[in-house]
Short mmCIF file of C-alpha atoms in Angstrom, two decimals:
data_model
loop_
_atom_site.label_atom_id
_atom_site.label_comp_id
_atom_site.label_asym_id
_atom_site.label_seq_id
_atom_site.Cartn_x
_atom_site.Cartn_y
_atom_site.Cartn_z
CA MET Z 1 -13.45 47.02 53.87
CA SER Z 2 -16.77 47.88 53.47
CA HIS Z 3 -16.73 47.62 50.15
CA PHE Z 4 -15.40 44.16 49.69
CA PRO Z 5 -18.08 41.95 51.14
CA VAL Z 6 -17.21 38.22 54.06
CA LYS Z 7 -18.99 36.54 52.32
CA LYS Z 8 -16.29 37.10 48.84
CA ILE Z 9 -13.40 36.65 51.27
CA ILE Z 10 -14.92 33.67 51.87
CA PHE Z 11 -15.88 32.01 48.81
CA VAL Z 12 -12.25 34.06 47.51
CA PHE Z 13 -10.27 31.69 49.69
CA LEU Z 14 -12.17 28.92 49.05
CA ALA Z 15 -11.29 29.68 45.12
CA SER Z 16 -7.59 29.56 45.76
CA VAL Z 17 -8.17 25.86 47.46
CA PHE Z 18 -9.48 25.39 44.58
CA LEU Z 19 -6.96 26.38 42.52
CA PHE Z 20 -3.70 25.37 44.57
CA LEU Z 21 -5.61 21.33 43.90
CA LEU Z 22 -6.09 22.49 39.55
CA GLY Z 23 -1.88 21.92 39.56
CA GLU Z 24 -2.01 24.45 36.68
CA GLY Z 25 -5.24 22.99 35.53
CA LYS Z 26 -5.47 20.04 35.94
CA GLY Z 27 -7.48 19.61 38.36
CA VAL Z 28 -7.39 17.04 41.65
CA SER Z 29 -7.15 14.25 38.62
CA GLY Z 30 -3.32 15.55 37.79
CA ALA Z 31 -1.55 16.67 41.62
CA GLU Z 32 1.86 14.94 41.01
CA SER Z 33 1.47 12.72 43.36
CA GLY Z 34 -1.02 10.65 41.55
CA ARG Z 35 -3.78 10.85 45.01
CA ILE Z 36 -6.59 13.53 46.04
CA PRO Z 37 -5.13 15.39 48.44
CA LEU Z 38 -8.80 15.00 50.90
CA GLU Z 39 -7.45 17.55 53.59
CA LYS Z 40 -7.61 19.93 51.34
CA VAL Z 41 -10.96 19.81 48.93
CA LYS Z 42 -13.97 21.28 50.25
CA ALA Z 43 -16.74 19.85 47.98
CA LEU Z 44 -20.43 21.14 47.74
CA ARG Z 45 -23.47 18.65 47.45
CA VAL Z 46 -25.28 19.20 45.07
CA SER Z 47 -28.72 19.29 46.72
CA GLU Z 48 -27.85 21.88 49.73
CA THR Z 49 -26.95 23.88 46.73
CA LEU Z 50 -29.85 23.78 44.55
CA LYS Z 51 -31.79 24.79 46.85
CA LYS Z 52 -29.33 28.16 47.84
CA PHE Z 53 -29.44 28.94 44.02
CA LYS Z 54 -33.45 28.04 44.35
CA LYS Z 55 -33.91 31.42 46.69
CA GLU Z 56 -31.54 33.10 45.02
CA ILE Z 57 -32.24 32.56 41.46
CA PRO Z 58 -36.00 33.86 40.29
CA PRO Z 59 -37.23 32.37 37.96
CA ARG Z 60 -36.96 34.79 34.02
CA ASP Z 61 -39.51 37.51 34.04
CA GLU Z 62 -42.16 38.59 31.37
CA PHE Z 63 -39.81 41.40 30.95
CA GLU Z 64 -36.93 39.36 30.40
CA THR Z 65 -35.97 37.63 27.07
CA ARG Z 66 -33.81 34.12 27.52
CA GLU Z 67 -30.94 35.87 26.79
CA GLU Z 68 -30.68 38.44 29.50
CA TYR Z 69 -32.01 36.47 31.87
CA ARG Z 70 -29.31 33.51 31.34
CA ARG Z 71 -26.56 36.32 31.25
CA LYS Z 72 -28.26 37.39 34.62
CA VAL Z 73 -27.52 33.57 35.76
CA VAL Z 74 -24.33 33.22 34.51
CA ARG Z 75 -23.39 36.75 36.30
CA HIS Z 76 -25.28 36.08 39.30
CA ILE Z 77 -22.84 32.57 39.73
CA GLN Z 78 -19.61 34.39 39.08
CA ASN Z 79 -19.82 37.36 41.27
CA THR Z 80 -20.83 34.45 43.74
CA HIS Z 81 -18.08 31.76 43.26
CA VAL Z 82 -15.26 33.77 42.31
CA THR Z 83 -11.11 33.51 41.75
CA ASP Z 84 -8.59 35.61 42.82
CA ASP Z 85 -7.65 35.19 39.03
CA GLY Z 86 -10.74 35.80 37.66
CA SER Z 87 -10.23 32.09 36.15
CA GLU Z 88 -14.08 29.95 36.06
CA PRO Z 89 -13.51 27.58 38.87
CA TYR Z 90 -13.40 24.37 39.48
CA PHE Z 91 -16.15 22.89 41.83
CA TYR Z 92 -15.71 19.45 43.63
CA VAL Z 93 -18.97 17.07 44.42
CA PHE Z 94 -17.66 12.97 46.57
CA VAL Z 95 -20.44 10.54 45.44
CA GLU Z 96 -22.06 8.82 48.09
CA ASN Z 97 -22.24 4.96 47.00
CA ALA Z 98 -18.68 4.56 45.07
CA GLU Z 99 -18.30 0.92 45.07
CA PHE Z 100 -16.02 -1.50 43.78
CA THR Z 101 -16.50 -5.53 43.17
CA TYR Z 102 -13.63 -7.26 41.99
CA LEU Z 103 -13.49 -9.91 38.91
CA ALA Z 104 -10.24 -12.80 39.61
CA ASP Z 105 -11.42 -14.61 36.02
CA LYS Z 106 -10.46 -11.68 34.47
CA SER Z 107 -8.90 -9.61 36.60
CA THR Z 108 -10.89 -6.80 36.21
CA GLY Z 109 -12.03 -4.04 38.58
CA ALA Z 110 -15.51 -3.16 38.56
CA PHE Z 111 -16.62 0.67 39.38
CA SER Z 112 -19.92 1.01 39.91
CA GLY Z 113 -22.46 3.60 42.38
CA VAL Z 114 -22.56 6.38 39.92
CA PRO Z 115 -26.04 6.82 38.18
CA ILE Z 116 -25.12 7.57 34.59
CA SER Z 117 -27.71 8.30 31.83
CA LYS Z 118 -28.78 9.75 28.63
CA LEU Z 119 -32.17 11.54 28.54
CA ASP Z 120 -34.69 11.95 25.74
CA ASP Z 121 -34.02 15.90 24.85
CA GLY Z 122 -30.08 14.76 23.93
CA ARG Z 123 -28.57 16.07 27.34
CA TYR Z 124 -26.80 13.57 30.09
CA PHE Z 125 -27.13 13.34 34.15
CA LEU Z 126 -24.43 12.19 36.48
CA GLY Z 127 -25.99 11.37 39.39
CA THR Z 128 -23.90 12.43 43.29
CA GLU Z 129 -26.71 12.06 45.61
CA ARG Z 130 -29.84 9.74 45.71
CA SER Z 131 -33.09 8.36 47.72
CA SER Z 132 -36.37 6.65 47.73
CA SER Z 133 -39.55 5.38 48.79
CA SER Z 134 -41.43 2.74 47.71
CA SER Z 135 -44.91 1.35 48.92
CA GLU Z 136 -46.95 -1.09 47.44
CA TYR Z 137 -50.77 -0.79 46.77
CA GLU Z 138 -53.65 -4.03 44.02
CA ALA Z 139 -53.63 -2.62 41.15
CA VAL Z 140 -56.36 -4.71 38.29
CA ASN Z 141 -55.77 -4.74 34.91
CA GLY Z 142 -59.63 -5.06 31.91
CA PHE Z 143 -59.35 -8.62 32.40
CA GLY Z 144 -59.86 -8.38 36.21
CA ALA Z 145 -56.44 -10.24 36.80
CA GLN Z 146 -54.88 -8.64 40.04
CA THR Z 147 -51.38 -8.16 41.43
CA THR Z 148 -49.31 -6.52 43.38
CA VAL Z 149 -47.82 -3.36 42.22
CA THR Z 150 -43.95 -2.00 44.32
CA LYS Z 151 -44.90 1.97 43.57
CA ILE Z 152 -40.76 3.17 44.10
CA ASN Z 153 -40.63 6.99 44.12
CA SER Z 154 -36.61 7.99 42.94
CA GLU Z 155 -34.70 11.30 43.53
CA TYR Z 156 -31.29 12.11 41.90
CA TRP Z 157 -29.59 14.65 42.39
CA GLY Z 158 -26.30 16.35 40.29
CA LEU Z 159 -24.78 17.52 37.18
CA PHE Z 160 -27.08 17.50 33.51
CA PHE Z 161 -23.92 18.08 31.11
CA GLU Z 162 -23.85 17.48 27.06
CA ASN Z 163 -21.68 16.04 24.41
CA PRO Z 164 -19.04 12.99 26.33
CA SER Z 165 -17.08 10.48 24.72
CA PRO Z 166 -18.82 7.92 22.54
CA ASP Z 167 -16.73 5.91 24.82
CA VAL Z 168 -18.73 6.73 28.38
CA ASP Z 169 -22.04 4.13 28.49
CA PHE Z 170 -25.18 5.27 29.88
CA ALA Z 171 -27.82 3.14 32.20
CA ALA Z 172 -31.08 2.71 31.13
CA ASN Z 173 -33.38 4.23 33.05
CA GLY Z 174 -30.53 6.34 35.18
CA LEU Z 175 -29.75 3.25 37.03
CA GLU Z 176 -25.97 2.59 37.43
CA THR Z 177 -23.53 2.10 34.87
CA THR Z 178 -19.82 0.30 35.59
CA TRP Z 179 -16.19 1.14 34.27
CA TRP Z 180 -14.20 -1.75 33.88
CA LYS Z 181 -10.24 -1.31 34.58
CA LYS Z 182 -7.56 -4.38 34.51
CA MET Z 183 -5.99 -4.77 37.43
CA THR Z 184 -3.66 -7.04 39.95
CA VAL Z 185 -5.28 -9.62 42.96
CA GLU Z 186 -3.46 -7.19 44.71
CA GLU Z 187 -4.71 -3.47 43.17
CA GLY Z 188 -8.45 -4.80 44.42
CA LYS Z 189 -6.96 -5.74 47.95
CA ALA Z 190 -6.77 -2.62 48.12
CA ILE Z 191 -9.12 -0.34 47.22
CA LYS Z 192 -11.92 -3.12 47.95
CA ASN Z 193 -13.73 -1.21 51.28
CA HIS Z 194 -12.31 1.73 50.61
CA CYS Z 195 -13.19 3.02 47.18
CA GLY Z 196 -14.83 7.01 47.28
CA ALA Z 197 -15.44 9.14 43.95
CA ILE Z 198 -15.16 12.56 43.20
CA ILE Z 199 -16.30 14.97 39.53
CA GLN Z 200 -14.97 17.86 39.16
CA PHE Z 201 -16.92 20.65 36.95
CA ARG Z 202 -17.05 23.46 35.95
CA PHE Z 203 -20.57 25.38 35.64
CA SER Z 204 -21.69 25.71 31.88
CA PRO Z 205 -23.72 28.90 31.07
CA GLU Z 206 -24.59 27.54 27.88
CA LEU Z 207 -27.26 24.75 29.78
CA VAL Z 208 -29.04 27.57 31.56
CA SER Z 209 -33.18 27.30 31.66
CA GLU Z 210 -34.99 30.15 30.81
CA TYR Z 211 -37.79 28.42 33.02
CA ASP Z 212 -35.24 26.28 36.09
CA GLY Z 213 -32.38 29.31 36.43
CA ALA Z 214 -28.96 27.27 36.90
CA CYS Z 215 -31.12 24.26 38.82
CA LEU Z 216 -32.42 22.09 36.38
CA GLU Z 217 -34.83 19.81 35.95
CA ASP Z 218 -36.38 15.99 34.21
CA PHE Z 219 -38.48 13.22 34.77
CA ASP Z 220 -39.31 9.88 34.15
CA TYR Z 221 -42.30 7.57 34.56
CA PHE Z 222 -42.00 4.31 34.04
CA LYS Z 223 -45.53 1.74 34.16
CA PRO Z 224 -46.21 -1.40 35.76
CA THR Z 225 -47.00 -4.64 33.68
CA PHE Z 226 -47.79 -7.80 34.78
CA ASP Z 227 -43.65 -9.46 33.69
CA ASP Z 228 -42.70 -6.31 35.84
CA PRO Z 229 -45.34 -4.96 38.81
CA LYS Z 230 -43.16 -2.06 39.21
CA GLU Z 231 -43.91 2.26 38.54
CA LEU Z 232 -40.94 3.84 38.68
CA ASN Z 233 -41.16 8.09 39.08
CA LEU Z 234 -37.23 8.93 39.07
CA TRP Z 235 -36.78 12.89 39.53
CA ARG Z 236 -33.38 14.15 38.48
CA TYR Z 237 -32.44 17.62 39.81
CA GLY Z 238 -29.02 19.13 39.07
CA LEU Z 239 -26.58 21.80 37.87
CA PRO Z 240 -25.79 22.73 34.42
CA ALA Z 241 -22.04 21.18 34.34
CA LYS Z 242 -19.02 20.88 31.20
CA ASP Z 243 -15.92 19.81 32.01
CA VAL Z 244 -16.93 16.91 33.84
CA ARG Z 245 -14.32 14.19 34.99
CA LEU Z 246 -14.81 11.05 37.34
CA THR Z 247 -11.89 10.63 39.43
CA PHE Z 248 -12.24 6.15 41.29
CA PHE Z 249 -10.48 7.04 44.55
CA ASN Z 250 -8.09 5.06 47.94
CA LYS Z 251 -10.01 6.74 50.89
CA LYS Z 252 -7.34 5.68 52.61
CA ASP Z 253 -4.73 7.76 51.29
CA GLY Z 254 -6.84 9.62 48.53
CA GLU Z 255 -4.55 6.91 46.01
CA ILE Z 256 -6.12 7.72 41.99
CA VAL Z 257 -7.31 4.42 40.85
CA LEU Z 258 -9.54 5.05 38.35
CA ASP Z 259 -9.69 9.33 36.31
CA ILE Z 260 -12.27 9.78 33.54
CA ASP Z 261 -12.16 12.68 31.61
CA PHE Z 262 -16.60 12.15 30.00
CA ASP Z 263 -14.77 14.19 27.20
CA SER Z 264 -11.80 12.46 26.23
CA TYR Z 265 -12.79 9.19 28.18
CA LYS Z 266 -10.90 5.15 26.38
CA ASN Z 267 -12.48 2.56 27.88
CA GLU Z 268 -10.33 -0.95 28.11
CA TRP Z 269 -11.78 -2.19 24.99
CA THR Z 270 -11.12 0.63 23.16
CA HIS Z 271 -8.00 0.71 24.24
CA GLN Z 272 -7.04 -2.01 22.79
CA ILE Z 273 -7.98 -2.50 19.48
CA GLU Z 274 -6.84 1.16 19.58
CA GLY Z 275 -3.41 -0.46 19.79
CA LYS Z 276 -4.32 -3.24 17.43
CA LYS Z 277 -5.03 -1.13 14.67
CA GLU Z 278 -1.68 1.16 16.00
CA ARG Z 279 0.16 -2.22 15.61
CA ASN Z 280 -1.52 -2.78 12.29
CA ARG Z 281 -1.07 -0.11 10.76
CA GLN Z 282 3.21 0.39 11.34
CA LYS Z 283 2.63 -3.61 10.50
CA LYS Z 284 2.01 -2.26 6.53
CA MET Z 285 4.21 -0.25 6.60
CA ASP Z 286 7.41 -1.46 7.39
CA HIS Z 287 5.93 -3.96 4.97
CA ALA Z 288 5.60 -1.28 3.07
CA GLN Z 289 9.16 0.33 3.13
CA LYS Z 290 10.64 -3.51 3.07
CA ALA Z 291 8.89 -3.20 -0.20
CA ASN Z 292 10.09 0.14 -1.41
CA TYR Z 293 14.07 -0.77 -0.40
CA PHE Z 294 13.81 -4.27 -1.96
CA PHE Z 295 14.54 -6.23 2.19
CA MET Z 296 15.72 -9.58 2.00
CA ASP Z 297 17.06 -12.97 3.33
CA TRP Z 298 20.51 -12.90 0.96
CA LYS Z 299 23.10 -15.96 1.27
CA THR Z 300 26.37 -14.54 1.26
CA PRO Z 301 29.67 -16.34 2.19
CA LYS Z 302 29.35 -14.28 4.96
CA GLY Z 303 25.91 -16.36 6.17
CA MET Z 304 22.49 -15.06 6.22
CA ILE Z 305 21.69 -11.18 6.11
CA ASN Z 306 18.07 -9.90 6.25
CA ALA Z 307 18.92 -6.49 4.52
CA LYS Z 308 18.02 -4.49 1.28
CA TYR Z 309 20.24 -4.13 -2.36
CA VAL Z 310 21.89 -0.52 -3.11
CA LYS Z 311 23.67 -0.42 -5.90
CA MET Z 312 27.11 -2.06 -7.31
CA HIS Z 313 30.37 -1.37 -6.81
CA GLU Z 314 32.75 -2.56 -9.28
CA LYS Z 315 32.61 -6.28 -8.88
CA ASN Z 316 31.02 -5.96 -5.42
CA VAL Z 317 26.74 -6.23 -4.16
CA VAL Z 318 26.45 -3.54 -1.91
CA LEU Z 319 23.99 -4.34 0.71
CA GLU Z 320 22.61 -1.85 3.97
CA ASP Z 321 20.78 -4.30 7.31
CA GLU Z 322 18.06 -2.93 9.15
CA ASN Z 323 20.38 -0.88 11.71
CA GLY Z 324 21.76 0.58 8.65
CA LYS Z 325 25.25 -1.27 8.00
CA GLN Z 326 26.67 -1.89 4.50
CA ILE Z 327 28.19 -5.34 3.99
CA GLU Z 328 30.38 -5.33 0.86
CA VAL Z 329 29.47 -9.38 -1.10
CA PRO Z 330 31.71 -10.79 -4.09
CA TYR Z 331 29.01 -10.82 -7.25
CA ASP Z 332 30.34 -13.75 -8.29
CA ASP Z 333 30.71 -15.35 -5.06
CA LEU Z 334 27.18 -15.40 -4.82
CA GLU Z 335 24.44 -18.60 -6.18
CA GLU Z 336 22.43 -17.39 -9.15
CA ARG Z 337 19.56 -17.39 -7.84
CA TYR Z 338 21.12 -13.86 -5.77
CA GLN Z 339 22.93 -12.69 -8.80
CA ASP Z 340 19.23 -13.15 -10.20
CA LEU Z 341 17.97 -11.05 -7.10
CA CYS Z 342 20.94 -8.62 -7.95
CA GLU Z 343 19.93 -7.89 -11.55
CA LEU Z 344 16.50 -8.07 -10.22
CA ALA Z 345 16.63 -5.24 -7.67
CA LYS Z 346 18.24 -2.95 -10.26
CA CYS Z 347 15.03 -2.90 -12.18
CA PHE Z 348 13.50 -2.76 -9.22
CA ASN Z 349 15.25 0.42 -8.61
CA GLY Z 350 15.52 1.38 -12.28
CA THR Z 351 11.89 1.49 -11.70
CA LYS Z 352 11.53 3.27 -8.38
CA LYS Z 353 13.25 6.40 -9.87
CA LYS Z 354 9.99 6.12 -12.50
CA LEU Z 355 7.69 6.28 -10.08
CA GLN Z 356 8.89 8.00 -7.22
CA LYS Z 357 8.24 11.44 -9.16
CA GLU Z 358 5.39 13.12 -7.84
CA ARG Z 359 2.05 13.81 -9.33
CA VAL Z 360 -1.25 14.56 -9.23
CA TRP Z 361 -3.61 11.19 -8.55
CA THR Z 362 -7.25 10.90 -8.54
CA TYR Z 363 -9.85 9.20 -6.62
CA ALA Z 364 -12.60 7.42 -9.05
CA ASN Z 365 -15.64 8.19 -6.58
CA ARG Z 366 -14.16 11.09 -5.66
CA THR Z 367 -15.85 14.79 -6.51
CA LYS Z 368 -15.77 17.79 -5.42
CA TYR Z 369 -17.65 21.81 -5.43
CA VAL Z 370 -15.37 24.56 -7.00
CA LYS Z 371 -16.70 27.32 -7.72
CA SER Z 372 -17.69 28.35 -11.25
CA SER Z 373 -19.49 31.09 -14.01
CA ILE Z 374 -19.69 28.11 -16.32
CA SER Z 375 -23.50 28.79 -17.70
CA GLY Z 376 -24.99 31.33 -14.44
CA SER Z 377 -23.60 28.38 -11.79
CA SER Z 378 -21.26 29.44 -8.55
CA GLN Z 379 -20.78 25.86 -8.37
CA ARG Z 380 -19.72 22.57 -9.87
CA ARG Z 381 -18.18 19.37 -9.29
CA VAL Z 382 -14.90 18.20 -10.57
CA PRO Z 383 -12.72 15.72 -9.09
CA LEU Z 384 -11.22 15.08 -6.12
CA THR Z 385 -7.46 14.92 -6.94
CA PHE Z 386 -4.19 14.61 -5.07
CA ARG Z 387 -0.15 15.10 -5.16
CA GLY Z 388 1.60 12.10 -3.90
CA SER Z 389 4.61 9.88 -4.77
CA PHE Z 390 4.04 6.32 -5.71
CA GLU Z 391 6.02 3.67 -2.86
CA SER Z 392 4.55 -0.06 -3.20
CA ALA Z 393 1.19 -1.75 -4.37
CA THR Z 394 0.06 -5.63 -4.29
CA ALA Z 395 -2.15 -6.68 -5.92
CA TYR Z 396 -5.25 -5.04 -4.10
CA THR Z 397 -3.51 -1.54 -2.83
CA VAL Z 398 -1.15 1.24 -3.80
CA THR Z 399 0.68 3.32 -0.73
CA ILE Z 400 1.46 6.38 -1.57
CA LYS Z 401 3.49 8.98 -0.27
CA ASP Z 402 1.27 12.88 -0.47
CA SER Z 403 3.00 15.65 -0.50
CA ASN Z 404 2.89 16.53 3.45
CA GLY Z 405 5.14 13.31 3.65
CA GLU Z 406 2.56 10.72 4.99
CA PHE Z 407 2.23 7.23 3.66
CA GLN Z 408 -1.57 6.33 2.61
CA VAL Z 409 -2.30 2.99 2.20
CA LEU Z 410 -4.93 3.05 -1.11
CA ARG Z 411 -7.26 0.10 -2.30
CA LEU Z 412 -7.02 0.31 -6.07
CA ASP Z 413 -10.65 0.03 -6.49
CA GLU Z 414 -9.76 4.11 -5.39
CA LEU Z 415 -7.83 5.77 -7.95
CA SER Z 416 -9.10 6.36 -11.74
CA ALA Z 417 -8.52 3.99 -14.02
CA LYS Z 418 -5.68 6.44 -16.09
CA ASP Z 419 -4.17 6.13 -12.29
CA ILE Z 420 -4.47 1.71 -12.13
CA LYS Z 421 -2.90 1.95 -15.97
CA TRP Z 422 -0.52 4.55 -15.35
CA ILE Z 423 0.23 2.22 -12.68
CA ASN Z 424 1.05 -1.25 -14.32
CA LYS Z 425 2.27 0.66 -17.50
CA THR Z 426 5.27 2.01 -15.27
CA TYR Z 427 5.57 -0.65 -13.10
CA GLN Z 428 4.85 -3.96 -15.46
CA VAL Z 429 9.32 -4.42 -16.10
CA PHE Z 430 9.53 -5.20 -12.94
CA THR Z 431 6.57 -7.15 -11.70
CA GLU Z 432 7.08 -9.36 -15.06
CA ARG Z 433 10.90 -9.92 -13.98
CA LEU Z 434 9.73 -10.87 -10.31
CA HIS Z 435 6.93 -12.96 -11.78
CA GLU Z 436 10.21 -14.58 -13.88
CA TYR Z 437 11.98 -14.78 -11.40
CA GLU Z 438 8.85 -16.48 -8.62
CA VAL Z 439 8.00 -18.52 -10.53
CA LYS Z 440 11.48 -19.72 -11.52
CA TYR Z 441 12.64 -20.60 -7.50
CA ASP Z 442 8.58 -21.57 -6.11
CA VAL Z 443 9.27 -18.50 -3.38
CA HIS Z 444 8.05 -14.98 -2.90
CA LEU Z 445 10.14 -11.89 -2.23
CA LEU Z 446 7.88 -10.41 0.14
CA PRO Z 447 5.47 -12.22 1.87
CA PRO Z 448 2.03 -10.91 2.63
CA VAL Z 449 1.44 -8.68 5.90
CA GLN Z 450 -0.40 -10.37 9.20
CA LEU Z 451 -2.32 -8.78 10.39
CA GLU Z 452 -3.75 -9.06 14.46
CA PRO Z 453 -8.25 -8.93 14.91
CA GLU Z 454 -8.68 -5.56 14.78
CA THR Z 455 -11.93 -7.16 17.29
CA ILE Z 456 -11.20 -8.01 20.91
CA ASP Z 457 -13.58 -11.73 22.14
CA ASP Z 458 -14.85 -11.72 25.59
#
């Protein structure tokens, strides 16, 4: 036992608890039960850990390079806080002042009490503990006007980290930010007065400071004005962190209510906007597919059928509905407009074979550099091209199936003049027949797709 200190045994045991909580590396939020196992979490206090590190890890001396000092600090952290399998452990910190309020008119819960801010040097700070004191003094400006200034000294302890998701909001002056979630009244009542928060993170060697080691610091001063007679001295002390995750939970049973992975977080509004964009994209694709396959409402002796023209089989027209079921209808039994539509569909299919032959397309205003030996130059610019086949077109856009099988919807003005001329020339027989049909019957073969506005109104 003399070769394996008691301190290390204790940390190995705690680390094994960390790994148990991780559930295959997912952390506390990855538990299958959707709850924080409060009875097993061994959380640290950042303020106490910083005091410990300051005592154990001396500043860099003049004979150490920055990289040597950084490696020494990292070695100390890894040797002290080890895991039994050699992997990096997660650490956990409970937030002292997590709060919850419910906005009934919007059916939305508001989670707060966790200060987060962007610092001048590009880092970010997430607070877990805080203390403050205040005093007053009389101040006089250059014109002799006097006012009472409230001096506030605030200290925050927490985590320094980098590059979170763009959707993470940062409050001014390091004050609290708010996290929103759509909730029912019952869900809001369940978390009200029982809101807790826990932060999960890994130690980040990349943020170790050559001056402060693993105990990072930041200070802000906000000068008082007559409009706002408050002087704020704001100190931040923290550990270098990465893979940061903030989880709000019910303190009664540990049930997770809101989980925020800072690297990939998307707020409610982004989810809604992305949902609308995806629905619009799908509508465009469905529209392009229907244009491609010539879907239409056909009036037949068997009733109205939304289907595409497939082919002529002897004297019958073969139609295929959206479920893939084929129906044969006698050509002579169709009204004149639908017989015209069959001729148009046959014309479309013939044109389509020419259009679907893969070719090289050229962007009108995009170029790229390629290696070259011309005039001694190592690089030259050439037009940007891609391979694909024509699928469908509108007055303003063209749908192309690229060599990867993906549909690309492009504006016509994005293509070269040569490509636009090719589309018009190859497509003109069909478009002329289409125009003739629409004028004759005063209808549109395929109405424009109706898209949702890609904005969120309050």
